[in-house]
Every structure is written in C-alpha cells, then in structure tokens.
C-alpha cells in the first residue's frame, strides 16, 4: 500500500484517499453522503460498482454478494481499500446534507405488544426521502444513539414519526416502549440511508416485516402525494393477529391509490384454531402469487426475512439492481466499527480492566509449566486448572461491568499473544512424550531452572501422560479455539484472521472460520445449524454430528464462494484445503519434535480440542429454537456472567450479546443479565454435559422456563414439537 494519498473518482467527483482508508471512509471524510450503516460489511448498504482500478477487499465479499453482483463489479465500500487510482459508481442521495435537529416527543402510541409509535415535533423542518432513517438521542441515555426509519413523509411543519420495536436487552428501545416520554426533549441527526423509491414505471412489490412496514407506508404515502401511478403489491409479515398494525392506514392508501393496489398480511405463528382466515406461513412463500411481470422490489425488516425474500425474487428472475433492501439490525440498530467503545455513559476502563484479561495467559503459562514438570505435577496442574474455574466461578460471582476502553489495540494484542502461547503449550506436550530431547530443550531449560526435566519426563507414567493429553486438549480449546473465535469474526483485519486460522489449525478445524461466521451466525437455534443441539441429544452424539455436519457446511459455503468467483473448487484458492494444509504442517513439526509418539500426541490433543469446541457449542445453544426468518435475539443463546470465566475466556460467556451483534469486539459485549442464563460458569457446565442424565434433568426446568418466559408464539409452537420429539419425560406436558 502506498504511503501517499491515492486519487479516487466517485461518480466523476475526485476524492483523495489517505493510506489505510477504505472507499467509504474517504468518501465520508470528503463530505460525500455515501450510503452506509454498519461499516463492517454486514448490512450491504454501501454496495457500489467498481468501474476502474483495483481494490483490496478487507472481507471476502463472495461470502456476502451474489454471483451476478460480483460479475457486475459490485464491491462493499466499507471493506474496500484502493490499491491505486479507482473509479467508483454509486447512487447518492441528492437531498439536503445530514443535519441535526432538536425536538419534543408530542405523542407516543403502543401499536402492538412490542412496537411503539413515536411522534416528534422538530424545532425546524428536516428534508428527507421517505424510507430513509435518522439517529435519535434521548437525554435519559446521553451519548447513546439509535437509528430508526422515518414512518411518515417529510412535512413542512417539522413533524416526524418513527415506529420502534422493543429489542430484548436494548436500553433505547425499552425506554421508548416502557416509559412515558411525552414532553421529553429529543435530538435527531439525519437523514441517512439509500432506501427510497426510485423513479420508474415498473410495478412495485413491497415486503415488510414487523416495524419494517412503517417506512414502506411512508414511501407509498409520498408516492401518492406525488401522483405516482404504479401497480402495488404489499406483503406484511407478522407473527400473529396481535402483531398487525396500521391496517386502517393501508386501507386508506388502497382506496386512494389510482391503479391496482393489493395487500396481503401473512401470519407465521397464528394458532391453528384461531379465527384467522388469511394467509399463513413465511411471507417470502407468497411472493410468487403477487409478483407482477417486471416488478421492482422494496424489502424492509429483519435480515432473515429480507434474505429469504431476495433469494425468492432472484429465483423468479428479478434483477439484483431492482431489489432494494433495508435490513433492520436488531441488537444495536447502527453499529459502528467493530472495536468501537460502548456508550459514553459507561465508566472509563482503568488498568485493572486491561490486566484482568491476562488471566487467560497466566492459565496457559501455568499449564505449560505443569506439562514440563511431568509426573504427578502434570496431573496436579490439570486438577488445579479445573478447580480454578469451577471453584473460582462459584465464589467470585458475576461480572456485570461494561467499561469504555480507550485503547482497544492493547486488547487485540492480548488476543494475538495466544498463538505463541499455544505453540509453547503444544510443544511442551509433544516434548513430554518424545523419545529424545529435541533441540536440547530439556537439558537447556532444566539447567537454568535447577530442575531435571529429562528425569521427570522419564519417570512420568501413563496416567500422568493421560493428564497431559487432557490438559493440552483443554488449552487447545481455550487458548486456541476461543481466541480464534474472536479473531476470525474480524474478517476485515487480515492479521487477526490469519492468527485465528493458525490457532484453529491446532485442532484441525480451520473450517470453523468459514462455517461459524457465515453459517452458524445465520442459522443459530434453527434446524439448519449443525452447532445447535436439539432437545434430548446427548453431548457425545453432538460432538460427532456437529463435527461432520459443520465441516460439510463449510465445504458447501466455500464451494459456492469459489463458484461465484469462477474459480475451481479443488485449487489453492480453497480456504478449507489451505486450512487443512496448515494443520498438516503443524503435524509435521510435531513429528519432527517428538517422532511418531509426538505426532500421535498432537493428533490426540487436536481432536480433543475440537471435541471441546463442540461441547461448548452444545452448552451455548442446547434446546433453543428460532424460526429461520426471525432475527437472532439475545434469547437464542445461553449466557453467563461468571467472573472467572468471563475474564479468562475473553467474554465469550456474554454469548447472548455476541449472537445478537456478532461484529462487536469482546471487550464491548454487554452482560445481558436478563437473557437466558447457563447453570454456572463454562467449565462447570462443561463437566455437567459429560453426564447426560444429570444434564437433562438440570436443563429440563430451564428449557420449560425458556418456553414460558422467552419464546414468542412461533417458538412456543416449535418448542412443543421439540419437546415431543426429545423423548424426555421431563419435557412432556404435565411433567
């Protein structure tokens, strides 16, 4: 990358790109209102066409874009760095620049059990296009902004409205939903977004889910006022009749619309014996019946619904350029960079908050010393590590702190240190069974330490070698996989991604970097997710089934990516094959250090580490359910805030927030104390899973409580069927 600025053309407008900047960062710095939202490659709003030049992709976009988009030169501006001079074409919003407004909440109306309409009177009018969104800030949550779409067209008197869906664990949406805010001041920044009605004569197909209906209605109301005459088919996906709203507004629109206007509400979780005589199922299933020839589509709502609808439309021949989407990201409506800090109301992190995560490294170094000491010291080391987690979590309570970290790079380096640490641990394990002293390591270190390592190794019996295998497997799972889990989510950071893949290579599981990020996070808690264990399955069956199905899923995802790129599956471009080559390289090194016994030790420890990952998957999602078209919420993961587990596992324990917003860095994950909670800390729960009868007995009441307290209507239906299939008497009605 050049150290001097690069020149870029955006719609023929010259822009200077500083070293290290993305297309989006340079455009925004230049004052260009480039469409964007998440800025981490998840929402796709910053899609643009590369007309000339070459960019470095920070994220492999073939996992996210369609083959047609790739052929047409579409890139993600937030994940593209110009290699030299480039020319970009993007549809920019020609409305007034982003502005700030103050206002007052003048009305608040509960539309459904989880959707509230907020009417505001601004200090002065704001020019925006129906379909766009604004960032709101309330004084009760100073420093915390959330993005919501305008629910009405722009007006001359400065009145605006928003519909807000309550998000589990969401402080902003919960405040709007649960507190009387009439008369409260509010700050607004906008407009933002590239979701608006494009001029054309083609018929319109509009699909909304939940609060995503409101911006579609605003677009139609604005179009009606402008005299637009295009046939309209409007589909509204909801769970039950109680979730339907704005029906009178739709009826008024339909009566006034100058040409054909069709409206179809579709319910996915309405009771079978209810009075509802309308459409049922997933809203995407009803698209073929309402799709007019040559239609342009506008989709607004949760990402799973949009993804399903977009796939259906493409299969029916609608061009990608004619499908416009606004994905409502639920957990934090407009996440910033992945390492952004929490809200400014949180306390600043002190030295201890950085130092506490070094407990992870201390456990690793202690394990390496235990392996080298040999004999009973190795077994005692294993017992000490297990006791540290189980007893420590029991006596230390929960960590609910959410400090603001001013130096996130320090925390990233802490993650990177896992690679040399794990290499040391595995070397010690392989050396401990080696028939020779590779590199004279034992003699050298023993001489400096005043401890005869070679004699200790020679006196180590089979039982203590078994302890070494278990301890090393535990470290591969903890030091390797858990850290790699965090690093491989940072697909825009090539250093983190590479280190993460090498960590996974120790457990023969680099495919995890593909399946977990692009498969598991999309399908978690559904029947499509290999890592989610259904009710009644025991952990030993899950280890085998999840391993086989997870690898098959990763292969399919990678094969599809290569197909989009026009590359052969069996080639050096295949990340799955390259990952296995990394594991083979490590195995060869192990054989070089410890001969065939060292190689066998490496394989056994690696498979043990892989098994540990699948046990953790089992713990984190056992028995939880979600319909594939519903957004992932904190309730779809088991959470724990036990202090020792949180500090020494890089907040993996805050799993509910992680799945609701997977791009957030570990230090910024929130404890989600109201989410479904595990039985205890991670290692405690891991031990419990190894005793299936005890595990099923302890989890049955938690699953039934989840069905009652967390599940929505559709999930309760799924849960009833899952309980019947489980074969567990404790989950049957009347148990």
Short mmCIF file of N, CA, C and O in Angstrom, two decimals, residues 25-109:
data_model
loop_
_atom_site.label_atom_id
_atom_site.label_comp_id
_atom_site.label_asym_id
_atom_site.label_seq_id
_atom_site.Cartn_x
_atom_site.Cartn_y
_atom_site.Cartn_z
N UNK A 25 -14.62 5.39 4.05
CA UNK A 25 -14.02 6.38 4.95
C UNK A 25 -13.59 7.62 4.20
O UNK A 25 -13.82 8.75 4.65
N UNK A 26 -12.96 7.44 3.04
CA UNK A 26 -12.52 8.59 2.25
C UNK A 26 -13.71 9.41 1.76
O UNK A 26 -13.68 10.64 1.77
N UNK A 27 -14.76 8.72 1.32
CA UNK A 27 -15.94 9.42 0.82
C UNK A 27 -16.60 10.25 1.92
O UNK A 27 -16.96 11.42 1.71
N UNK A 28 -16.75 9.66 3.10
CA UNK A 28 -17.38 10.39 4.19
C UNK A 28 -16.51 11.56 4.65
O UNK A 28 -17.03 12.63 4.98
N UNK A 29 -15.19 11.35 4.68
CA UNK A 29 -14.30 12.44 5.07
C UNK A 29 -14.39 13.60 4.08
O UNK A 29 -14.26 14.77 4.47
N UNK A 30 -14.66 13.27 2.82
CA UNK A 30 -14.78 14.31 1.79
C UNK A 30 -16.16 14.96 1.77
O UNK A 30 -16.43 15.83 0.94
N UNK A 31 -17.03 14.53 2.68
CA UNK A 31 -18.36 15.13 2.76
C UNK A 31 -19.37 14.53 1.80
O UNK A 31 -20.47 15.08 1.64
N UNK A 32 -19.05 13.41 1.18
CA UNK A 32 -19.98 12.76 0.26
C UNK A 32 -20.94 11.90 1.07
O UNK A 32 -20.53 11.12 1.93
N UNK A 33 -22.20 12.02 0.79
CA UNK A 33 -23.23 11.27 1.54
C UNK A 33 -23.35 9.87 0.95
O UNK A 33 -24.34 9.51 0.33
N UNK A 34 -22.31 9.10 1.19
CA UNK A 34 -22.23 7.74 0.66
C UNK A 34 -23.14 6.84 1.48
O UNK A 34 -23.11 6.87 2.71
N UNK A 35 -23.98 6.01 0.85
CA UNK A 35 -24.87 5.14 1.64
C UNK A 35 -24.07 4.19 2.51
O UNK A 35 -23.11 3.56 2.06
N UNK A 36 -24.46 4.05 3.77
CA UNK A 36 -23.78 3.15 4.69
C UNK A 36 -24.62 2.98 5.94
O UNK A 36 -25.52 3.76 6.20
N UNK A 37 -24.27 1.96 6.71
CA UNK A 37 -24.90 1.79 8.02
C UNK A 37 -23.92 1.12 8.97
O UNK A 37 -23.35 1.74 9.83
N UNK A 38 -23.68 -0.20 8.80
CA UNK A 38 -22.92 -0.94 9.82
C UNK A 38 -21.43 -0.69 9.75
O UNK A 38 -20.73 -0.75 10.76
N UNK A 39 -20.89 -0.49 8.56
CA UNK A 39 -19.47 -0.21 8.31
C UNK A 39 -18.55 -1.39 8.61
O UNK A 39 -17.34 -1.21 8.73
N UNK A 40 -19.10 -2.58 8.76
CA UNK A 40 -18.27 -3.77 8.95
C UNK A 40 -18.60 -4.86 7.94
O UNK A 40 -18.26 -6.03 8.12
N UNK A 41 -19.30 -4.52 6.86
CA UNK A 41 -19.57 -5.48 5.80
C UNK A 41 -20.74 -6.39 6.05
O UNK A 41 -20.87 -7.42 5.39
N UNK A 42 -21.62 -6.04 7.00
CA UNK A 42 -22.71 -6.94 7.33
C UNK A 42 -24.04 -6.56 6.67
O UNK A 42 -24.82 -7.43 6.31
N UNK A 43 -24.29 -5.25 6.52
CA UNK A 43 -25.62 -4.84 6.05
C UNK A 43 -25.71 -4.71 4.54
O UNK A 43 -26.79 -4.82 3.97
N UNK A 44 -24.60 -4.45 3.86
CA UNK A 44 -24.60 -4.35 2.41
C UNK A 44 -25.07 -3.02 1.86
O UNK A 44 -25.19 -2.86 0.64
N UNK A 45 -25.33 -2.03 2.71
CA UNK A 45 -25.85 -0.75 2.23
C UNK A 45 -24.82 0.01 1.39
O UNK A 45 -25.19 0.86 0.59
N UNK A 46 -23.55 -0.25 1.61
CA UNK A 46 -22.51 0.52 0.91
C UNK A 46 -22.10 -0.15 -0.40
O UNK A 46 -21.01 0.15 -0.92
N UNK A 47 -22.93 -1.04 -0.95
CA UNK A 47 -22.62 -1.63 -2.26
C UNK A 47 -22.40 -0.53 -3.29
O UNK A 47 -23.15 0.45 -3.35
N UNK A 48 -21.39 -0.70 -4.11
CA UNK A 48 -21.11 0.25 -5.18
C UNK A 48 -20.42 -0.50 -6.32
O UNK A 48 -19.96 -1.63 -6.13
N UNK A 49 -20.35 0.13 -7.49
CA UNK A 49 -19.75 -0.54 -8.65
C UNK A 49 -18.34 0.01 -8.89
O UNK A 49 -18.13 1.22 -8.95
N UNK A 50 -17.39 -0.91 -9.01
CA UNK A 50 -16.01 -0.55 -9.32
C UNK A 50 -15.89 -0.46 -10.83
O UNK A 50 -15.90 -1.47 -11.54
N UNK A 51 -15.76 0.76 -11.34
CA UNK A 51 -15.71 1.00 -12.78
C UNK A 51 -14.29 0.92 -13.34
O UNK A 51 -14.08 0.64 -14.52
N UNK A 52 -13.31 1.18 -12.50
CA UNK A 52 -11.93 1.15 -12.96
C UNK A 52 -10.99 1.05 -11.78
O UNK A 52 -11.31 1.47 -10.67
N UNK A 53 -9.83 0.45 -11.99
CA UNK A 53 -8.86 0.28 -10.92
C UNK A 53 -9.08 -1.00 -10.14
O UNK A 53 -9.88 -1.86 -10.52
N UNK A 54 -8.39 -1.11 -9.04
CA UNK A 54 -8.42 -2.34 -8.25
C UNK A 54 -8.46 -1.98 -6.76
O UNK A 54 -7.82 -1.03 -6.32
N UNK A 55 -9.24 -2.75 -5.99
CA UNK A 55 -9.31 -2.52 -4.55
C UNK A 55 -8.86 -3.77 -3.81
O UNK A 55 -8.94 -4.90 -4.33
N UNK A 56 -8.37 -3.57 -2.59
CA UNK A 56 -8.07 -4.66 -1.68
C UNK A 56 -9.30 -4.89 -0.82
O UNK A 56 -9.75 -3.98 -0.11
N UNK A 57 -9.87 -6.09 -0.89
CA UNK A 57 -11.05 -6.41 -0.10
C UNK A 57 -10.63 -6.85 1.30
O UNK A 57 -9.87 -7.80 1.46
N UNK A 58 -11.12 -6.14 2.31
CA UNK A 58 -10.81 -6.50 3.69
C UNK A 58 -11.64 -7.69 4.15
O UNK A 58 -11.24 -8.40 5.08
N UNK A 59 -12.76 -7.90 3.53
CA UNK A 59 -13.61 -9.07 3.78
C UNK A 59 -13.88 -9.74 2.44
O UNK A 59 -14.11 -9.05 1.45
N UNK A 60 -13.84 -11.05 2.39
CA UNK A 60 -14.13 -11.78 1.16
C UNK A 60 -15.60 -11.59 0.81
O UNK A 60 -16.48 -12.19 1.42
N UNK A 61 -15.86 -10.70 -0.12
CA UNK A 61 -17.24 -10.31 -0.42
C UNK A 61 -18.04 -11.41 -1.09
O UNK A 61 -19.27 -11.35 -1.12
N UNK A 62 -17.38 -12.43 -1.63
CA UNK A 62 -18.13 -13.51 -2.27
C UNK A 62 -18.95 -14.30 -1.26
O UNK A 62 -19.87 -15.03 -1.65
N UNK A 63 -18.64 -14.19 0.03
CA UNK A 63 -19.49 -14.79 1.04
C UNK A 63 -20.78 -13.99 1.21
O UNK A 63 -21.76 -14.48 1.77
N UNK A 64 -20.78 -12.71 0.76
CA UNK A 64 -21.87 -11.80 1.03
C UNK A 64 -22.63 -11.36 -0.22
O UNK A 64 -23.82 -11.10 -0.16
N UNK A 65 -21.93 -11.26 -1.34
CA UNK A 65 -22.56 -10.79 -2.58
C UNK A 65 -22.97 -11.96 -3.45
O UNK A 65 -22.44 -13.07 -3.34
N UNK A 66 -23.90 -11.70 -4.35
CA UNK A 66 -24.33 -12.73 -5.29
C UNK A 66 -23.35 -12.83 -6.45
O UNK A 66 -22.53 -11.92 -6.69
N UNK A 67 -23.43 -13.92 -7.20
CA UNK A 67 -22.56 -14.10 -8.36
C UNK A 67 -22.80 -12.99 -9.39
O UNK A 67 -21.85 -12.49 -10.01
N UNK A 68 -24.05 -12.60 -9.55
CA UNK A 68 -24.37 -11.53 -10.50
C UNK A 68 -23.72 -10.22 -10.08
O UNK A 68 -23.16 -9.49 -10.91
N UNK A 69 -23.77 -9.91 -8.79
CA UNK A 69 -23.17 -8.67 -8.31
C UNK A 69 -21.65 -8.68 -8.51
O UNK A 69 -21.06 -7.68 -8.90
N UNK A 70 -21.04 -9.82 -8.27
CA UNK A 70 -19.59 -9.93 -8.46
C UNK A 70 -19.24 -9.73 -9.93
O UNK A 70 -18.28 -9.02 -10.27
N UNK A 71 -20.01 -10.37 -10.82
CA UNK A 71 -19.76 -10.20 -12.26
C UNK A 71 -19.90 -8.75 -12.68
O UNK A 71 -19.20 -8.28 -13.59
N UNK A 72 -20.79 -8.02 -12.03
CA UNK A 72 -21.03 -6.62 -12.39
C UNK A 72 -20.10 -5.66 -11.67
O UNK A 72 -20.28 -4.44 -11.75
N UNK A 73 -19.10 -6.19 -10.96
CA UNK A 73 -18.11 -5.33 -10.33
C UNK A 73 -18.56 -4.66 -9.05
O UNK A 73 -17.99 -3.64 -8.63
N UNK A 74 -19.57 -5.22 -8.40
CA UNK A 74 -20.05 -4.64 -7.14
C UNK A 74 -19.06 -4.97 -6.02
O UNK A 74 -18.58 -6.09 -5.90
N UNK A 75 -18.75 -3.97 -5.20
CA UNK A 75 -17.89 -4.14 -4.04
C UNK A 75 -18.57 -3.47 -2.85
O UNK A 75 -19.51 -2.69 -3.00
N UNK A 76 -18.09 -3.79 -1.65
CA UNK A 76 -18.55 -3.15 -0.42
C UNK A 76 -17.57 -2.02 -0.09
O UNK A 76 -16.40 -2.28 0.19
N UNK A 77 -18.05 -0.79 -0.11
CA UNK A 77 -17.16 0.36 0.07
C UNK A 77 -16.47 0.34 1.43
O UNK A 77 -15.32 0.75 1.56
N UNK A 78 -17.17 -0.16 2.46
CA UNK A 78 -16.58 -0.15 3.80
C UNK A 78 -15.50 -1.21 3.95
O UNK A 78 -14.73 -1.18 4.93
N UNK A 79 -15.41 -2.15 3.02
CA UNK A 79 -14.43 -3.23 3.09
C UNK A 79 -13.47 -3.20 1.91
O UNK A 79 -12.83 -4.20 1.62
N UNK A 80 -13.35 -2.06 1.24
CA UNK A 80 -12.51 -1.94 0.05
C UNK A 80 -11.52 -0.80 0.19
O UNK A 80 -11.91 0.36 0.41
N UNK A 81 -10.23 -1.13 0.05
CA UNK A 81 -9.17 -0.12 0.06
C UNK A 81 -8.58 -0.02 -1.35
O UNK A 81 -8.15 -1.03 -1.91
N UNK A 82 -8.55 1.16 -1.93
CA UNK A 82 -7.98 1.29 -3.28
C UNK A 82 -6.49 0.92 -3.29
O UNK A 82 -5.72 1.36 -2.44
N UNK A 83 -6.11 0.08 -4.26
CA UNK A 83 -4.69 -0.25 -4.43
C UNK A 83 -3.98 0.84 -5.23
O UNK A 83 -2.78 1.04 -5.08
N UNK A 84 -4.72 1.51 -6.09
CA UNK A 84 -4.21 2.62 -6.89
C UNK A 84 -5.43 3.47 -7.23
O UNK A 84 -6.46 3.38 -6.56
N UNK A 85 -5.32 4.30 -8.25
CA UNK A 85 -6.45 5.14 -8.63
C UNK A 85 -7.64 4.27 -9.04
O UNK A 85 -7.49 3.32 -9.80
N UNK A 86 -8.82 4.57 -8.50
CA UNK A 86 -10.02 3.80 -8.81
C UNK A 86 -11.15 4.73 -9.17
O UNK A 86 -11.15 5.92 -8.84
N UNK A 87 -12.12 4.15 -9.85
CA UNK A 87 -13.33 4.88 -10.22
C UNK A 87 -14.53 4.11 -9.67
O UNK A 87 -14.67 2.92 -9.94
N UNK A 88 -15.35 4.79 -8.88
CA UNK A 88 -16.49 4.17 -8.20
C UNK A 88 -17.78 4.81 -8.69
O UNK A 88 -17.85 6.04 -8.87
N UNK A 89 -18.79 3.97 -8.89
CA UNK A 89 -20.11 4.48 -9.26
C UNK A 89 -21.11 4.03 -8.19
O UNK A 89 -21.18 2.86 -7.84
N UNK A 90 -21.85 4.98 -7.65
CA UNK A 90 -22.82 4.66 -6.60
C UNK A 90 -23.98 5.64 -6.71
O UNK A 90 -23.81 6.79 -7.13
N UNK A 91 -25.15 5.18 -6.32
CA UNK A 91 -26.31 6.06 -6.31
C UNK A 91 -26.30 6.85 -5.02
O UNK A 91 -26.45 6.29 -3.93
N UNK A 92 -26.09 8.14 -5.10
CA UNK A 92 -26.01 9.01 -3.94
C UNK A 92 -27.34 9.70 -3.70
O UNK A 92 -28.11 9.95 -4.64
N UNK A 93 -27.59 10.01 -2.47
CA UNK A 93 -28.81 10.71 -2.11
C UNK A 93 -28.65 12.21 -2.41
O UNK A 93 -27.77 12.86 -1.85
N UNK A 94 -29.47 12.74 -3.31
CA UNK A 94 -29.32 14.15 -3.66
C UNK A 94 -30.02 15.11 -2.71
O UNK A 94 -30.04 16.31 -2.95
N UNK A 95 -30.65 14.62 -1.65
CA UNK A 95 -31.37 15.51 -0.75
C UNK A 95 -30.39 16.32 0.08
O UNK A 95 -29.18 16.21 -0.04
N UNK A 96 -30.94 17.15 0.95
CA UNK A 96 -30.11 18.06 1.74
C UNK A 96 -29.10 17.28 2.59
O UNK A 96 -29.33 16.13 2.95
N UNK A 97 -27.96 17.90 2.92
CA UNK A 97 -26.94 17.22 3.74
C UNK A 97 -27.50 16.85 5.11
O UNK A 97 -28.49 17.40 5.58
N UNK A 98 -26.81 15.90 5.75
CA UNK A 98 -27.21 15.49 7.09
C UNK A 98 -27.18 16.69 8.03
O UNK A 98 -26.24 17.48 8.02
N UNK A 99 -28.22 16.82 8.83
CA UNK A 99 -28.33 17.93 9.76
C UNK A 99 -28.79 17.41 11.12
O UNK A 99 -29.27 16.28 11.24
N UNK A 100 -28.64 18.24 12.11
CA UNK A 100 -29.14 17.90 13.44
C UNK A 100 -30.35 18.77 13.76
O UNK A 100 -30.43 19.92 13.32
N UNK A 101 -31.25 18.21 14.50
CA UNK A 101 -32.45 18.93 14.93
C UNK A 101 -32.74 18.58 16.39
O UNK A 101 -32.48 17.45 16.84
N UNK A 102 -33.27 19.52 17.10
CA UNK A 102 -33.84 19.24 18.42
C UNK A 102 -35.34 19.12 18.26
O UNK A 102 -35.92 19.61 17.28
N UNK A 103 -35.97 18.48 19.21
CA UNK A 103 -37.40 18.30 19.12
C UNK A 103 -38.01 17.88 20.43
O UNK A 103 -37.32 17.73 21.45
N UNK A 104 -39.31 17.68 20.40
CA UNK A 104 -40.07 17.27 21.58
C UNK A 104 -40.94 16.07 21.20
O UNK A 104 -41.51 16.03 20.11
N UNK A 105 -41.01 15.09 22.08
CA UNK A 105 -41.93 13.98 21.87
C UNK A 105 -43.34 14.49 22.16
O UNK A 105 -43.65 14.89 23.28
N UNK A 106 -44.17 14.51 21.13
CA UNK A 106 -45.52 15.06 21.31
C UNK A 106 -46.59 13.98 21.42
O UNK A 106 -47.71 14.26 21.84
N UNK A 107 -46.27 12.74 21.05
CA UNK A 107 -47.24 11.65 21.20
C UNK A 107 -46.49 10.32 21.20
O UNK A 107 -45.41 10.20 20.62
N UNK A 108 -47.09 9.36 21.86
CA UNK A 108 -46.50 8.03 22.00
C UNK A 108 -47.65 7.03 22.00
O UNK A 108 -48.55 7.14 22.81
N UNK A 109 -47.62 6.08 21.06
CA UNK A 109 -48.74 5.15 20.93
C UNK A 109 -48.24 3.72 20.81
O UNK A 109 -47.40 3.41 19.97
#
